[in-house]
Amino acid sequence: MATSTTTTLTGERAGTPPARHRRALGQRALPYLLSLPALLVCIGILIPFGTAVWYSLQRYNLALPFTRGFIGLDNYQSFLFDGAFWNTIRVSLSYTALTVGIELVLGLAIAMLLQRPTRWHNVCAIALLLPLMIAPAIASLMWKLMTNPDFGIMSYLVGLVGITDFRWASAPSTALFTVVLVDVWVYTPFMMILLLAGLRALPRQPFEAAELDGVPAAFVFFRITLPMLMPYILTATLFRLLDAIQQFDIIYAMTQGGPGDRLMVFQVQAYLEFFQYTNVGRSAALLMVLWAITFILSNLFIKHWLRLRERAHGVA
Amino acid sequence: MQAKQGIGGVLRGIALTLVLLFFLFPIVWVFLMSFQTNAQILRIPPSPFFTPTLENYTALISGRLETTSGVLDIAFMRNLMNSVILSASSVLLALILGVPAAYAFARFKFRLGENIAFTLLSFRFAPPLLVLLPLTLYFQALGLSDTYVGLIWVYQLICLPLILWIVRGYFEDISPDIEHAYRVDGHSWARTFWRIAIPLARPGIAAAALLAFIFAWNNFVFALILASADKQPVTVGALAFVTAAGIQYGQIAAAVVLSVTPTLLLALYAQRYLVQGLSMGAVKG
């Protein structure tokens, strides 16, 4: 682009007038040129998003192509009186609340345990990251091996404490518990590492002052640690909320949504609707509802994230 | 006071031991299972002591399973190879596309800049099936279904936002003064970018690339929907492999071990970058 004389990256302090003009134009186009390829590649993939919106407004079943037609909001309306839809909502929300709640409490507790930056604590933190490096689908496979009612080590262990015939993911009463357990195993380290980074970034003075004054530990935790850690807690929680409400890998790999409809979360239900019942319209409408939920959640996330960024830049 | 701290220390030690046990035991146990014969796995009570055997691994690597009902061919190694091809190419493409864009977002204030940046970030948050299911229909029409090119393209939805946001944060942390000085010396923009900006941001780029590789490797749903047996990565392949007749539990365990080894090794080798990347990716952007 700019070839000679004095110039700056933003081009506001340039040489002779014509050269400045040309350079200014080039400079103005440059950021667009740099970001365009990335945007184009993504938009290419995002066209289907628009298509999905369109499908969701149609009666569209791959098995019955001749019945295809525009039906407006009928797909959505049918959800109102559809037990399966409300089951999906209920299962998705309880799955999300359980996993994120447990992971937050557990992740925070572990982060507090590993708070001091000693060598041993760092080794522990890195060891705890290992489950996060295993694909959730593969982790589910591991847990399936361990919870096999015939030879699984977990079945044996619960048998030792007197619980026999525990059917894990294959029994309706324990299936939710089992997938939540796997989710907690996979994602608690994620929560832990974000909160640990937060804890270690907190200023030391308030804690030192509290210790000098002999303030009780519970008071320090609730009145100093928690409030100061809140930005990190919110970010990590929103991140996990977004993932959990969309959970597919673990549930599909463990139980394919069963037993019965016990674990029919949004994406598993939509997947089956598409491939098993070939009902494209309904599947798309279901995913649009999920998208609306994630859209609201991610907006919360992005607003919060922007505030954090502004503050970080204000300080720097 | 001293005694109280002692008790607290012991309690902390116990808590930490329990935590490590819960998170590491499954990995260790499945690792042990992978060296056992089916008879050893089915023992009651289960025992961590046994004579290790490599036959599970040789069966997987040779792709020939000797079963009671005959010889079974399995494509597990092919799945592993597919994972390598897909993850590595996706990260490479994401770097080529993402690093210049990240630089643009970090260094220039331009109209719509923030909007474009957020659009790209927002891909991270959309339900994948919303894009994938219509895409199956498109891919069939375009002849992209079951090709590496199609999959690598779709994998950009995972890799690109990660690269973009971590590398952007990194560029923003580097003072532009060195670049200014180099430009004043009469060097072109492109040269400055290549010789100054990229080398300075290398740790951030490394962290982002590593993280993107792991996410791509671990992905399940994209390939489940868009790839048939031929192009399936190991996450999908392993699951299909489990249901094949004649597979033994030890072989499943060995398959699990083989399929997680690359990312675990990478993570251990570069854990410093990884932690940095994870916390930056979330908190900074």
Coordinates of C-alpha atoms in Angstrom, one line a residue:
Chain A
M1 CA 0.0 0.0 0.0
A2 CA 1.8 3.2 1.1
T3 CA 5.2 3.1 -0.3
S4 CA 7.4 6.0 0.8
T5 CA 7.9 9.1 3.0
T6 CA 6.7 9.5 6.5
T7 CA 3.5 7.9 7.3
T8 CA 1.7 6.3 10.3
L9 CA -0.5 3.3 10.6
T10 CA -3.6 5.3 10.8
G11 CA -2.5 7.7 8.1
E12 CA -3.4 10.9 9.8
R13 CA 0.1 12.5 9.6
A14 CA 1.1 12.1 5.9
G15 CA 3.2 13.7 3.1
T16 CA 2.1 15.6 0.1
P17 CA -1.6 16.1 -0.6
P18 CA -2.2 13.7 -3.5
A19 CA -0.1 11.0 -1.9
R20 CA -2.1 11.6 1.3
H21 CA -5.3 11.2 -0.6
R22 CA -4.3 8.0 -2.2
R23 CA -2.9 6.6 1.0
A24 CA -6.0 7.6 3.0
L25 CA -8.2 5.7 0.6
G26 CA -5.9 2.7 0.8
Q27 CA -5.8 3.0 4.6
R28 CA -9.5 3.2 4.9
A29 CA -10.1 0.1 2.7
L30 CA -7.3 -1.9 4.5
P31 CA -9.2 -3.1 7.5
Y32 CA -12.2 -4.2 5.4
L33 CA -9.8 -6.1 3.1
L34 CA -8.2 -7.8 6.0
S35 CA -11.5 -8.9 7.6
L36 CA -13.5 -9.6 4.5
P37 CA -12.2 -13.2 3.8
A38 CA -13.1 -14.4 7.3
L39 CA -16.5 -12.8 7.0
L40 CA -17.2 -14.3 3.6
V41 CA -16.3 -17.8 4.7
C42 CA -18.6 -17.5 7.7
I43 CA -21.5 -15.9 5.8
G44 CA -21.3 -18.8 3.3
I45 CA -22.0 -21.1 6.2
L46 CA -24.6 -18.8 7.6
I47 CA -26.8 -18.8 4.6
P48 CA -28.4 -22.0 5.9
F49 CA -29.4 -20.1 9.0
G50 CA -31.7 -18.0 6.9
T51 CA -32.9 -21.2 5.2
A52 CA -33.7 -22.6 8.6
V53 CA -35.9 -19.7 9.4
W54 CA -37.7 -20.2 6.1
Y55 CA -38.2 -24.0 6.7
S56 CA -39.6 -23.3 10.2
L57 CA -42.5 -21.4 8.5
Q58 CA -43.3 -24.4 6.2
R59 CA -45.1 -27.7 6.3
Y60 CA -42.0 -29.6 5.1
N61 CA -41.6 -33.4 5.5
L62 CA -38.9 -35.1 3.4
A63 CA -41.1 -38.2 3.3
L64 CA -44.1 -36.3 2.0
P65 CA -42.6 -33.8 -0.5
F66 CA -46.0 -33.0 -2.2
T67 CA -47.5 -31.6 1.1
R68 CA -44.8 -29.0 1.3
G69 CA -46.1 -25.4 1.7
F70 CA -46.0 -22.2 3.6
I71 CA -47.9 -22.3 6.8
G72 CA -46.8 -19.2 8.7
L73 CA -46.4 -19.7 12.4
D74 CA -48.4 -23.0 12.6
N75 CA -45.3 -25.0 13.5
Y76 CA -44.7 -22.7 16.5
Q77 CA -48.4 -22.6 17.4
S78 CA -48.5 -26.4 17.5
F79 CA -45.9 -26.3 20.2
L80 CA -48.3 -24.7 22.6
F81 CA -50.4 -27.8 23.0
D82 CA -47.6 -30.3 22.4
G83 CA -46.5 -32.4 25.4
A84 CA -43.3 -33.4 23.7
F85 CA -42.3 -29.7 23.3
W86 CA -43.0 -28.9 26.9
N87 CA -41.0 -32.0 27.9
T88 CA -38.1 -30.7 25.8
I89 CA -38.3 -27.3 27.6
R90 CA -38.5 -29.0 31.0
V91 CA -35.6 -31.4 30.4
S92 CA -33.4 -28.7 28.8
L93 CA -33.9 -26.3 31.6
S94 CA -33.4 -28.8 34.4
Y95 CA -30.3 -30.2 32.7
T96 CA -28.9 -26.6 32.3
A97 CA -29.8 -25.6 35.9
L98 CA -28.3 -28.7 37.4
T99 CA -25.1 -28.9 35.4
V100 CA -24.3 -25.1 35.6
G101 CA -25.2 -24.9 39.3
I102 CA -23.1 -27.9 40.3
E103 CA -20.2 -26.9 38.1
L104 CA -20.2 -23.3 39.5
V105 CA -20.2 -24.4 43.1
L106 CA -17.7 -27.2 42.6
G107 CA -15.5 -25.1 40.3
L108 CA -15.4 -22.3 42.7
A109 CA -14.6 -24.6 45.6
I110 CA -11.7 -26.2 43.7
A111 CA -10.4 -22.8 42.6
M112 CA -10.4 -21.7 46.2
L113 CA -8.4 -24.8 47.2
L114 CA -5.8 -24.1 44.5
Q115 CA -5.8 -20.4 45.0
R116 CA -2.2 -20.0 46.2
P117 CA 0.2 -20.1 43.2
T118 CA 2.4 -22.8 44.6
R119 CA 4.1 -25.3 42.4
W120 CA 2.0 -28.2 43.8
H121 CA -1.3 -26.3 43.2
N122 CA -0.3 -25.5 39.7
V123 CA 0.4 -29.2 39.0
C124 CA -3.0 -30.0 40.4
A125 CA -4.7 -27.4 38.3
I126 CA -3.1 -28.8 35.1
A127 CA -4.0 -32.3 36.0
L128 CA -7.6 -31.2 36.5
L129 CA -7.7 -29.8 33.0
L130 CA -7.3 -33.3 31.5
P131 CA -11.0 -34.1 31.3
L132 CA -11.5 -30.9 29.3
M133 CA -9.1 -32.2 26.7
I134 CA -11.2 -35.3 26.1
A135 CA -14.0 -34.9 23.6
P136 CA -17.3 -35.0 25.3
A137 CA -18.5 -37.8 23.0
I138 CA -15.5 -39.8 23.9
A139 CA -15.8 -39.0 27.6
S140 CA -19.4 -40.3 27.4
L141 CA -18.0 -43.5 26.0
M142 CA -15.6 -43.8 28.9
W143 CA -18.4 -43.3 31.4
K144 CA -20.5 -45.9 29.5
L145 CA -17.8 -48.4 30.1
M146 CA -17.5 -47.5 33.7
T147 CA -21.3 -47.5 34.4
N148 CA -22.0 -50.8 32.6
P149 CA -24.3 -52.6 35.0
D150 CA -22.4 -55.9 34.5
F151 CA -18.8 -55.1 34.9
G152 CA -18.5 -51.3 35.3
I153 CA -16.3 -50.1 38.1
M154 CA -18.9 -47.5 39.1
S155 CA -21.6 -50.0 39.4
Y156 CA -19.3 -52.1 41.5
L157 CA -18.5 -49.2 43.7
V158 CA -22.1 -48.2 44.4
G159 CA -22.8 -51.9 45.0
L160 CA -20.2 -51.7 47.8
V161 CA -22.2 -49.1 49.7
G162 CA -25.3 -51.3 49.3
I163 CA -27.0 -49.8 46.2
T164 CA -27.5 -52.9 44.0
D165 CA -29.1 -52.9 40.6
F166 CA -28.3 -49.3 39.9
R167 CA -29.0 -48.9 36.2
W168 CA -27.3 -45.6 35.5
A169 CA -28.2 -44.1 32.1
S170 CA -30.5 -46.9 31.1
A171 CA -33.1 -46.4 33.9
P172 CA -35.5 -43.5 33.6
S173 CA -35.1 -42.6 37.3
T174 CA -31.3 -42.3 37.1
A175 CA -30.6 -41.2 33.5
L176 CA -30.6 -37.5 34.2
F177 CA -28.3 -38.0 37.2
T178 CA -25.9 -40.0 35.1
V179 CA -25.6 -37.5 32.2
V180 CA -25.3 -34.6 34.6
L181 CA -22.5 -36.5 36.3
V182 CA -20.6 -36.8 33.0
D183 CA -21.2 -33.2 32.2
V184 CA -19.9 -32.1 35.6
W185 CA -16.8 -34.3 35.1
V186 CA -16.1 -32.8 31.7
Y187 CA -16.9 -29.1 32.3
T188 CA -16.1 -28.4 36.0
P189 CA -12.4 -27.9 35.1
F190 CA -13.5 -25.2 32.6
M191 CA -15.3 -23.3 35.4
M192 CA -12.4 -24.0 37.8
I193 CA -9.7 -22.6 35.5
L194 CA -11.6 -19.3 34.7
L195 CA -12.3 -18.7 38.4
L196 CA -8.8 -19.6 39.4
A197 CA -7.5 -17.0 36.9
G198 CA -9.9 -14.6 38.4
L199 CA -9.0 -15.3 42.0
R200 CA -5.3 -15.0 41.3
A201 CA -5.9 -11.6 39.5
L202 CA -7.6 -10.1 42.6
P203 CA -5.7 -7.4 44.5
R204 CA -4.1 -8.7 47.7
Q205 CA -4.6 -5.6 49.9
P206 CA -8.3 -6.2 51.1
F207 CA -7.4 -9.8 52.1
E208 CA -4.3 -8.7 54.0
A209 CA -6.3 -6.0 55.8
A210 CA -9.0 -8.5 56.7
E211 CA -6.4 -10.9 58.1
L212 CA -4.8 -8.2 60.2
D213 CA -8.2 -7.3 61.6
G214 CA -9.0 -10.9 62.3
V215 CA -12.1 -10.9 60.2
P216 CA -13.8 -14.4 60.1
A217 CA -13.2 -16.4 57.0
A218 CA -16.9 -16.7 56.1
F219 CA -17.2 -12.9 56.2
V220 CA -14.1 -12.5 54.0
F221 CA -15.5 -15.0 51.5
F222 CA -19.0 -13.5 51.2
R223 CA -18.1 -9.8 51.5
I224 CA -14.8 -9.6 49.8
T225 CA -14.0 -12.6 47.6
L226 CA -17.4 -13.2 46.1
P227 CA -18.2 -9.5 45.1
M228 CA -14.7 -9.0 43.7
L229 CA -14.9 -12.3 41.8
M230 CA -18.4 -11.5 40.4
P231 CA -17.3 -10.5 36.9
Y232 CA -15.5 -13.7 36.4
I233 CA -18.3 -15.8 37.9
L234 CA -20.8 -14.1 35.6
T235 CA -18.7 -14.6 32.5
A236 CA -18.0 -18.3 33.3
T237 CA -21.6 -19.0 34.2
L238 CA -23.0 -17.4 31.0
F239 CA -20.5 -19.3 28.9
R240 CA -21.6 -22.6 30.5
L241 CA -25.3 -21.7 30.3
L242 CA -24.9 -21.2 26.5
D243 CA -23.2 -24.6 26.2
A244 CA -25.5 -26.5 28.5
I245 CA -28.8 -25.4 27.0
Q246 CA -27.4 -26.6 23.7
Q247 CA -26.0 -29.9 25.0
F248 CA -25.9 -32.6 22.3
D249 CA -22.7 -34.6 22.4
I250 CA -22.9 -36.1 25.9
I251 CA -26.6 -36.9 25.8
Y252 CA -26.6 -38.3 22.3
A253 CA -23.6 -40.4 23.0
M254 CA -24.8 -41.7 26.3
T255 CA -28.5 -42.3 25.7
Q256 CA -29.7 -40.8 22.4
G257 CA -32.3 -38.9 24.4
G258 CA -33.7 -41.9 26.1
P259 CA -34.8 -43.9 28.0
G260 CA -38.2 -42.9 26.6
D261 CA -38.1 -39.1 26.3
R262 CA -36.4 -38.7 29.6
L263 CA -33.4 -36.8 28.1
M264 CA -35.0 -35.2 25.0
V265 CA -33.1 -31.8 25.1
F266 CA -33.6 -29.3 22.3
Q267 CA -30.9 -30.4 19.9
V268 CA -31.4 -34.1 20.4
Q269 CA -35.1 -33.7 19.8
A270 CA -34.5 -31.6 16.7
Y271 CA -31.9 -34.1 15.4
L272 CA -34.4 -37.0 15.7
E273 CA -37.2 -34.9 14.3
F274 CA -35.1 -34.3 11.2
F275 CA -33.5 -37.7 10.6
Q276 CA -36.0 -40.1 12.1
Y277 CA -39.3 -38.4 11.3
T278 CA -37.8 -36.4 8.3
N279 CA -39.9 -33.5 9.5
V280 CA -37.7 -30.5 8.4
G281 CA -40.3 -27.8 9.3
R282 CA -40.8 -28.9 12.8
S283 CA -37.2 -29.5 13.4
A284 CA -36.3 -26.0 12.2
A285 CA -39.0 -24.4 14.4
L286 CA -37.7 -26.3 17.4
L287 CA -34.2 -25.0 16.7
M288 CA -35.5 -21.5 16.3
V289 CA -37.0 -21.6 19.8
L290 CA -33.6 -22.7 21.1
W291 CA -31.9 -20.0 19.1
A292 CA -34.1 -17.4 20.6
I293 CA -33.1 -18.6 24.1
T294 CA -29.4 -18.6 23.3
F295 CA -29.8 -15.2 21.6
I296 CA -31.0 -13.7 24.8
L297 CA -28.4 -15.4 26.8
S298 CA -25.5 -14.4 24.5
N299 CA -26.7 -10.8 24.4
L300 CA -26.4 -10.8 28.2
F301 CA -23.0 -12.3 27.8
I302 CA -21.8 -9.8 25.2
K303 CA -23.1 -6.8 27.1
H304 CA -21.3 -7.9 30.2
W305 CA -18.2 -8.8 28.2
L306 CA -18.1 -5.3 26.6
R307 CA -18.3 -3.7 30.0
L308 CA -15.4 -5.8 31.2
R309 CA -13.4 -4.9 28.1
E310 CA -14.1 -1.2 28.5
R311 CA -13.0 -1.3 32.1
A312 CA -9.8 -3.2 31.3
H313 CA -8.9 -0.7 28.6
G314 CA -9.8 2.2 30.9
V315 CA -7.3 1.0 33.5
A316 CA -4.5 0.1 31.0
Chain B
M1 CA -4.0 -20.7 65.9
Q2 CA -1.2 -23.0 64.7
A3 CA -3.3 -26.1 65.5
K4 CA -6.3 -24.7 63.8
Q5 CA -4.3 -24.1 60.7
G6 CA -3.0 -27.7 60.9
I7 CA -6.6 -29.1 60.9
G8 CA -7.6 -26.8 58.1
G9 CA -4.6 -27.9 56.1
V10 CA -5.5 -31.6 56.6
L11 CA -9.1 -30.9 55.5
R12 CA -7.8 -29.1 52.5
G13 CA -5.5 -32.0 51.7
I14 CA -8.4 -34.5 51.9
A15 CA -10.7 -32.3 49.8
L16 CA -8.0 -31.9 47.1
T17 CA -7.3 -35.7 47.1
L18 CA -11.0 -36.4 46.6
V19 CA -11.2 -33.9 43.8
L20 CA -8.2 -35.3 42.0
L21 CA -9.6 -38.8 42.5
F22 CA -12.9 -37.9 41.0
F23 CA -11.4 -36.2 37.9
L24 CA -8.5 -38.5 37.2
F25 CA -9.8 -41.9 38.2
P26 CA -11.9 -42.4 35.1
I27 CA -8.9 -41.7 32.8
V28 CA -6.6 -44.0 34.8
W29 CA -9.2 -46.8 34.9
V30 CA -10.0 -46.7 31.2
F31 CA -6.3 -46.7 30.5
L32 CA -5.9 -49.8 32.6
M33 CA -8.8 -51.4 30.9
S34 CA -7.2 -50.9 27.5
F35 CA -4.4 -53.4 28.5
Q36 CA -6.8 -56.1 29.7
T37 CA -8.5 -59.0 28.0
N38 CA -12.2 -59.3 28.1
A39 CA -12.1 -62.0 30.7
Q40 CA -10.0 -59.7 33.0
I41 CA -12.4 -56.8 32.5
L42 CA -15.4 -59.0 33.4
R43 CA -13.9 -60.2 36.7
I44 CA -15.9 -59.6 39.8
P45 CA -14.7 -57.9 41.9
P46 CA -12.8 -55.6 39.5
S47 CA -9.1 -55.4 40.2
P48 CA -6.4 -53.0 39.1
F49 CA -3.9 -55.9 39.1
F50 CA -3.5 -57.9 35.9
T51 CA -1.0 -59.0 33.3
P52 CA -1.1 -56.3 30.7
T53 CA -1.7 -57.3 27.1
L54 CA -1.2 -55.3 23.9
E55 CA -3.7 -57.3 21.8
N56 CA -6.4 -54.6 22.0
Y57 CA -4.0 -52.1 20.4
T58 CA -2.6 -54.4 17.8
A59 CA -6.2 -55.3 16.7
L60 CA -7.1 -51.6 16.4
I61 CA -3.9 -50.6 14.6
S62 CA -3.9 -53.5 12.2
G63 CA -7.6 -53.0 11.6
R64 CA -8.3 -56.7 11.9
L65 CA -10.4 -58.0 14.7
E66 CA -10.3 -61.8 15.3
T67 CA -13.6 -62.8 16.7
T68 CA -15.4 -66.0 17.3
S69 CA -17.6 -65.4 14.2
G70 CA -14.7 -64.6 11.9
V71 CA -12.4 -61.7 11.0
L72 CA -13.8 -58.2 11.2
D73 CA -12.3 -55.2 9.4
I74 CA -12.5 -51.9 11.2
A75 CA -11.5 -48.4 10.0
F76 CA -10.5 -47.0 13.3
M77 CA -7.0 -45.8 12.1
R78 CA -8.7 -44.2 9.2
N79 CA -10.9 -42.3 11.6
L80 CA -7.8 -41.1 13.5
M81 CA -6.2 -40.0 10.2
N82 CA -9.4 -38.1 9.3
S83 CA -9.3 -36.3 12.6
V84 CA -5.7 -35.2 12.0
I85 CA -6.5 -34.0 8.5
L86 CA -9.6 -32.2 9.5
S87 CA -8.3 -30.5 12.6
A88 CA -4.9 -29.5 11.2
S89 CA -6.3 -28.1 7.9
S90 CA -9.1 -26.3 9.7
V91 CA -6.8 -24.6 12.1
L92 CA -4.4 -23.6 9.3
L93 CA -7.2 -22.1 7.3
A94 CA -8.6 -20.3 10.3
L95 CA -5.1 -18.8 11.0
I96 CA -4.8 -17.6 7.4
L97 CA -8.2 -16.0 7.5
G98 CA -8.4 -15.0 11.2
V99 CA -5.0 -13.5 12.0
P100 CA -5.2 -10.6 9.5
A101 CA -8.8 -10.0 10.5
A102 CA -7.9 -10.0 14.2
Y103 CA -5.2 -7.5 13.4
A104 CA -7.6 -5.2 11.6
F105 CA -10.1 -5.3 14.5
A106 CA -7.3 -4.6 17.0
R107 CA -5.4 -1.8 15.2
F108 CA -8.0 0.1 13.2
K109 CA -11.2 1.8 14.2
F110 CA -13.4 1.5 11.2
R111 CA -17.0 1.8 10.4
L112 CA -18.9 -1.5 11.1
G113 CA -15.7 -2.9 12.5
E114 CA -17.2 -3.8 15.9
N115 CA -20.3 -5.1 14.2
I116 CA -18.4 -7.4 11.9
A117 CA -16.3 -8.6 14.9
F118 CA -19.4 -9.4 16.9
T119 CA -21.1 -11.2 14.0
L120 CA -18.1 -13.4 13.8
L121 CA -18.0 -13.9 17.6
S122 CA -21.7 -14.7 17.7
F123 CA -21.2 -17.9 15.6
R124 CA -19.8 -19.3 18.8
F125 CA -23.2 -19.0 20.4
A126 CA -25.7 -20.3 17.8
P127 CA -27.1 -23.8 18.1
P128 CA -25.0 -25.8 15.7
L129 CA -27.9 -27.9 14.4
L130 CA -29.7 -24.8 13.2
V131 CA -27.0 -24.3 10.6
L132 CA -26.1 -28.0 10.1
L133 CA -29.5 -29.5 9.3
P134 CA -30.3 -27.1 6.4
L135 CA -26.6 -27.5 5.4
T136 CA -27.0 -31.2 4.8
L137 CA -29.6 -30.4 2.1
Y138 CA -27.3 -27.7 0.6
F139 CA -24.2 -29.9 0.7
Q140 CA -26.1 -32.6 -1.3
A141 CA -27.0 -30.0 -3.9
L142 CA -23.4 -28.6 -4.1
G143 CA -21.7 -32.0 -4.1
L144 CA -19.9 -31.1 -0.9
S145 CA -21.4 -33.7 1.3
D146 CA -18.8 -36.2 2.5
T147 CA -15.8 -34.2 1.3
Y148 CA -12.9 -32.8 3.3
V149 CA -13.3 -29.4 1.8
G150 CA -16.9 -29.1 3.0
L151 CA -16.1 -30.3 6.5
I152 CA -13.1 -28.0 6.8
W153 CA -15.2 -25.1 5.7
V154 CA -17.9 -25.9 8.3
Y155 CA -15.2 -26.4 11.0
Q156 CA -14.4 -22.6 10.6
L157 CA -17.5 -22.0 12.7
I158 CA -15.4 -23.5 15.6
C159 CA -11.9 -22.4 14.8
L160 CA -12.3 -18.9 13.4
P161 CA -14.1 -17.2 16.3
L162 CA -11.6 -18.6 18.7
I163 CA -8.6 -17.4 16.7
L164 CA -10.1 -14.1 16.0
W165 CA -10.9 -13.2 19.6
I166 CA -7.8 -14.5 21.3
V167 CA -5.4 -13.1 18.8
R168 CA -7.3 -9.8 18.7
G169 CA -6.8 -9.5 22.5
Y170 CA -3.1 -10.2 22.0
F171 CA -2.6 -7.5 19.3
E172 CA -4.4 -5.0 21.5
D173 CA -2.0 -5.7 24.4
I174 CA 1.0 -5.0 22.2
S175 CA 1.9 -1.3 21.9
P176 CA 1.8 -0.2 18.2
D177 CA 4.8 2.0 18.7
I178 CA 7.3 -0.5 17.4
E179 CA 5.2 -0.9 14.3
H180 CA 5.1 2.9 13.9
A181 CA 8.8 3.1 14.1
Y182 CA 9.3 0.4 11.5
R183 CA 6.8 2.1 9.2
V184 CA 8.6 5.5 9.6
D185 CA 11.7 3.7 8.4
G186 CA 9.9 3.4 5.1
H187 CA 8.7 -0.2 5.2
S188 CA 5.4 -1.1 3.6
W189 CA 2.3 -2.0 5.7
A190 CA 2.5 -5.7 4.7
R191 CA 6.1 -6.0 5.6
T192 CA 5.4 -4.4 9.0
F193 CA 2.6 -6.8 9.6
W194 CA 4.7 -9.8 8.7
R195 CA 8.0 -8.9 10.3
I196 CA 6.9 -7.0 13.4
A197 CA 3.2 -7.6 14.4
I198 CA 3.0 -11.3 13.8
P199 CA 6.3 -12.2 15.6
L200 CA 5.3 -10.1 18.6
A201 CA 1.9 -11.8 18.8
R202 CA 3.3 -15.3 18.4
P203 CA 2.4 -16.5 21.9
G204 CA -1.2 -15.4 21.5
I205 CA -1.4 -17.0 18.1
A206 CA 0.1 -20.2 19.5
A207 CA -2.5 -20.3 22.3
A208 CA -5.3 -19.7 19.9
A209 CA -4.2 -22.3 17.4
L210 CA -3.7 -24.9 20.1
L211 CA -7.2 -24.3 21.5
A212 CA -8.8 -24.3 18.1
F213 CA -7.1 -27.6 17.3
I214 CA -8.4 -29.2 20.5
F215 CA -11.9 -27.9 19.9
A216 CA -11.8 -29.1 16.3
W217 CA -10.5 -32.5 17.3
N218 CA -13.2 -32.9 20.0
N219 CA -16.0 -31.8 17.8
F220 CA -18.7 -34.4 17.3
V221 CA -21.9 -33.0 15.8
F222 CA -20.5 -31.4 12.6
A223 CA -19.1 -34.7 11.4
L224 CA -21.9 -36.8 12.7
I225 CA -24.3 -34.9 10.4
L226 CA -22.1 -34.1 7.4
A227 CA -19.7 -37.0 7.0
S228 CA -20.2 -40.6 6.1
A229 CA -18.0 -43.5 7.3
D230 CA -15.3 -42.6 4.9
K231 CA -14.5 -39.1 6.2
Q232 CA -15.6 -39.5 9.8
P233 CA -13.2 -38.3 12.5
V234 CA -12.5 -40.4 15.6
T235 CA -15.2 -38.9 17.8
V236 CA -18.0 -40.1 15.5
G237 CA -16.1 -43.2 14.4
A238 CA -15.4 -44.5 17.9
L239 CA -19.1 -44.3 18.7
A240 CA -20.1 -46.3 15.6
F241 CA -17.3 -48.7 16.2
V242 CA -18.7 -49.6 19.7
T243 CA -21.8 -51.0 18.2
A244 CA -20.1 -53.3 15.7
A245 CA -20.5 -56.9 16.5
G246 CA -17.5 -58.7 17.9
I247 CA -15.9 -55.7 19.6
Q248 CA -14.6 -56.3 23.1
Y249 CA -14.6 -53.9 26.0
G250 CA -10.8 -53.8 26.0
Q251 CA -10.8 -52.7 22.4
I252 CA -13.3 -49.9 23.2
A253 CA -11.0 -48.7 26.0
A254 CA -8.0 -48.8 23.7
A255 CA -9.9 -46.8 21.1
V256 CA -10.7 -44.2 23.7
V257 CA -7.1 -44.0 24.8
L258 CA -5.9 -43.7 21.2
S259 CA -8.4 -41.0 20.4
V260 CA -7.6 -38.8 23.3
T261 CA -3.8 -39.2 23.2
P262 CA -3.0 -36.4 20.7
T263 CA -4.9 -33.7 22.4
L264 CA -3.7 -34.8 25.9
L265 CA -0.1 -34.7 24.7
L266 CA -0.5 -31.3 23.1
A267 CA -2.2 -30.0 26.2
L268 CA 0.5 -31.2 28.5
Y269 CA 3.2 -29.9 26.2
A270 CA 1.7 -26.4 25.9
Q271 CA -0.3 -26.1 29.1
R272 CA 1.0 -22.7 29.9
Y273 CA -0.4 -21.3 26.6
L274 CA -3.5 -23.3 27.0
V275 CA -4.5 -21.9 30.4
Q276 CA -3.7 -18.4 29.1
G277 CA -5.8 -19.0 26.0
L278 CA -8.8 -20.4 28.0
S279 CA -8.9 -17.6 30.4
M280 CA -8.3 -14.9 27.8
G281 CA -10.8 -16.4 25.4
A282 CA -13.5 -16.1 28.1
V283 CA -12.7 -13.0 30.0
K284 CA -11.0 -10.8 27.5
G285 CA -12.6 -12.0 24.4

